[in-house]
């Protein structure tokens, strides 16, 4: 799952990737704000709802794609959280909305 051309989340499950992409798109359409985001453990929450929950098997998808695999599901979730937060911040600074 890419956001602004940056890797947000990778999983071997096409269904889970579609669910995450649909959830993120829906939230962006509803004016997601930086303060709406939190991360707990291996999950990223937006407006109190888990939108990305990284599973241990997702880590293998990073390695098989030729990228440096995160060392844990928590690390992957932290990366996704930062990618999403930074994208929102860039759009806020540019005066753009999703």
JSON list of N, CA and C in Angstrom, two decimals, residues 4 24-33 87-98:
[
{"chain": "A", "resi": 4, "resn": "UNK", "atom": "N", "xyz": [1.26, 8.69, -1.38]},
{"chain": "A", "resi": 4, "resn": "UNK", "atom": "CA", "xyz": [2.12, 9.71, -1.98]},
{"chain": "A", "resi": 4, "resn": "UNK", "atom": "C", "xyz": [3.43, 9.10, -2.49]},
{"chain": "A", "resi": 24, "resn": "UNK", "atom": "N", "xyz": [-7.77, 3.82, 4.60]},
{"chain": "A", "resi": 24, "resn": "UNK", "atom": "CA", "xyz": [-6.99, 5.05, 4.53]},
{"chain": "A", "resi": 24, "resn": "UNK", "atom": "C", "xyz": [-7.67, 6.05, 3.58]},
{"chain": "A", "resi": 25, "resn": "UNK", "atom": "N", "xyz": [-8.10, 5.58, 2.42]},
{"chain": "A", "resi": 25, "resn": "UNK", "atom": "CA", "xyz": [-8.79, 6.46, 1.47]},
{"chain": "A", "resi": 25, "resn": "UNK", "atom": "C", "xyz": [-10.04, 7.08, 2.08]},
{"chain": "A", "resi": 26, "resn": "UNK", "atom": "N", "xyz": [-10.81, 6.26, 2.78]},
{"chain": "A", "resi": 26, "resn": "UNK", "atom": "CA", "xyz": [-12.04, 6.76, 3.42]},
{"chain": "A", "resi": 26, "resn": "UNK", "atom": "C", "xyz": [-11.71, 7.83, 4.46]},
{"chain": "A", "resi": 27, "resn": "UNK", "atom": "N", "xyz": [-10.69, 7.57, 5.27]},
{"chain": "A", "resi": 27, "resn": "UNK", "atom": "CA", "xyz": [-10.30, 8.55, 6.29]},
{"chain": "A", "resi": 27, "resn": "UNK", "atom": "C", "xyz": [-9.79, 9.84, 5.68]},
{"chain": "A", "resi": 28, "resn": "UNK", "atom": "N", "xyz": [-9.02, 9.73, 4.60]},
{"chain": "A", "resi": 28, "resn": "UNK", "atom": "CA", "xyz": [-8.52, 10.94, 3.94]},
{"chain": "A", "resi": 28, "resn": "UNK", "atom": "C", "xyz": [-9.67, 11.74, 3.33]},
{"chain": "A", "resi": 29, "resn": "UNK", "atom": "N", "xyz": [-10.67, 11.04, 2.82]},
{"chain": "A", "resi": 29, "resn": "UNK", "atom": "CA", "xyz": [-11.85, 11.72, 2.29]},
{"chain": "A", "resi": 29, "resn": "UNK", "atom": "C", "xyz": [-12.63, 12.44, 3.39]},
{"chain": "A", "resi": 30, "resn": "UNK", "atom": "N", "xyz": [-12.50, 11.94, 4.62]},
{"chain": "A", "resi": 30, "resn": "UNK", "atom": "CA", "xyz": [-13.21, 12.53, 5.76]},
{"chain": "A", "resi": 30, "resn": "UNK", "atom": "C", "xyz": [-12.33, 13.49, 6.55]},
{"chain": "A", "resi": 31, "resn": "UNK", "atom": "N", "xyz": [-11.27, 14.02, 5.88]},
{"chain": "A", "resi": 31, "resn": "UNK", "atom": "CA", "xyz": [-10.42, 15.05, 6.47]},
{"chain": "A", "resi": 31, "resn": "UNK", "atom": "C", "xyz": [-9.65, 14.57, 7.70]},
{"chain": "A", "resi": 32, "resn": "UNK", "atom": "N", "xyz": [-8.94, 13.47, 7.56]},
{"chain": "A", "resi": 32, "resn": "UNK", "atom": "CA", "xyz": [-8.10, 12.95, 8.63]},
{"chain": "A", "resi": 32, "resn": "UNK", "atom": "C", "xyz": [-7.06, 14.00, 9.02]},
{"chain": "A", "resi": 33, "resn": "UNK", "atom": "N", "xyz": [-6.87, 14.18, 10.32]},
{"chain": "A", "resi": 33, "resn": "UNK", "atom": "CA", "xyz": [-5.92, 15.16, 10.85]},
{"chain": "A", "resi": 33, "resn": "UNK", "atom": "C", "xyz": [-4.78, 14.44, 11.57]},
{"chain": "A", "resi": 87, "resn": "UNK", "atom": "N", "xyz": [2.84, 12.46, 5.59]},
{"chain": "A", "resi": 87, "resn": "UNK", "atom": "CA", "xyz": [2.04, 12.81, 4.41]},
{"chain": "A", "resi": 87, "resn": "UNK", "atom": "C", "xyz": [0.99, 13.85, 4.78]},
{"chain": "A", "resi": 88, "resn": "UNK", "atom": "N", "xyz": [0.34, 13.66, 5.92]},
{"chain": "A", "resi": 88, "resn": "UNK", "atom": "CA", "xyz": [-0.66, 14.64, 6.36]},
{"chain": "A", "resi": 88, "resn": "UNK", "atom": "C", "xyz": [0.00, 15.99, 6.64]},
{"chain": "A", "resi": 89, "resn": "UNK", "atom": "N", "xyz": [1.17, 15.96, 7.26]},
{"chain": "A", "resi": 89, "resn": "UNK", "atom": "CA", "xyz": [1.89, 17.19, 7.57]},
{"chain": "A", "resi": 89, "resn": "UNK", "atom": "C", "xyz": [2.29, 17.94, 6.30]},
{"chain": "A", "resi": 90, "resn": "UNK", "atom": "N", "xyz": [2.82, 17.21, 5.29]},
{"chain": "A", "resi": 90, "resn": "UNK", "atom": "CA", "xyz": [3.20, 17.84, 4.03]},
{"chain": "A", "resi": 90, "resn": "UNK", "atom": "C", "xyz": [2.01, 18.49, 3.36]},
{"chain": "A", "resi": 91, "resn": "UNK", "atom": "N", "xyz": [0.88, 17.82, 3.35]},
{"chain": "A", "resi": 91, "resn": "UNK", "atom": "CA", "xyz": [-0.31, 18.38, 2.72]},
{"chain": "A", "resi": 91, "resn": "UNK", "atom": "C", "xyz": [-0.82, 19.59, 3.49]},
{"chain": "A", "resi": 92, "resn": "UNK", "atom": "N", "xyz": [-0.70, 19.56, 4.80]},
{"chain": "A", "resi": 92, "resn": "UNK", "atom": "CA", "xyz": [-1.11, 20.71, 5.61]},
{"chain": "A", "resi": 92, "resn": "UNK", "atom": "C", "xyz": [-0.23, 21.91, 5.31]},
{"chain": "A", "resi": 93, "resn": "UNK", "atom": "N", "xyz": [1.08, 21.70, 5.23]},
{"chain": "A", "resi": 93, "resn": "UNK", "atom": "CA", "xyz": [2.01, 22.79, 4.92]},
{"chain": "A", "resi": 93, "resn": "UNK", "atom": "C", "xyz": [1.79, 23.37, 3.53]},
{"chain": "A", "resi": 94, "resn": "UNK", "atom": "N", "xyz": [1.43, 22.52, 2.60]},
{"chain": "A", "resi": 94, "resn": "UNK", "atom": "CA", "xyz": [1.21, 22.96, 1.22]},
{"chain": "A", "resi": 94, "resn": "UNK", "atom": "C", "xyz": [-0.19, 23.53, 1.00]},
{"chain": "A", "resi": 95, "resn": "UNK", "atom": "N", "xyz": [-1.02, 23.50, 2.04]},
{"chain": "A", "resi": 95, "resn": "UNK", "atom": "CA", "xyz": [-2.37, 24.01, 1.90]},
{"chain": "A", "resi": 95, "resn": "UNK", "atom": "C", "xyz": [-3.29, 23.09, 1.12]},
{"chain": "A", "resi": 96, "resn": "UNK", "atom": "N", "xyz": [-2.86, 21.85, 0.94]},
{"chain": "A", "resi": 96, "resn": "UNK", "atom": "CA", "xyz": [-3.66, 20.88, 0.20]},
{"chain": "A", "resi": 96, "resn": "UNK", "atom": "C", "xyz": [-4.47, 20.03, 1.17]},
{"chain": "A", "resi": 97, "resn": "UNK", "atom": "N", "xyz": [-5.51, 19.46, 0.66]},
{"chain": "A", "resi": 97, "resn": "UNK", "atom": "CA", "xyz": [-6.27, 18.47, 1.40]},
{"chain": "A", "resi": 97, "resn": "UNK", "atom": "C", "xyz": [-6.41, 17.25, 0.52]},
{"chain": "A", "resi": 98, "resn": "UNK", "atom": "N", "xyz": [-6.59, 16.11, 1.13]},
{"chain": "A", "resi": 98, "resn": "UNK", "atom": "CA", "xyz": [-6.78, 14.89, 0.35]},
{"chain": "A", "resi": 98, "resn": "UNK", "atom": "C", "xyz": [-8.19, 14.83, -0.16]}
]
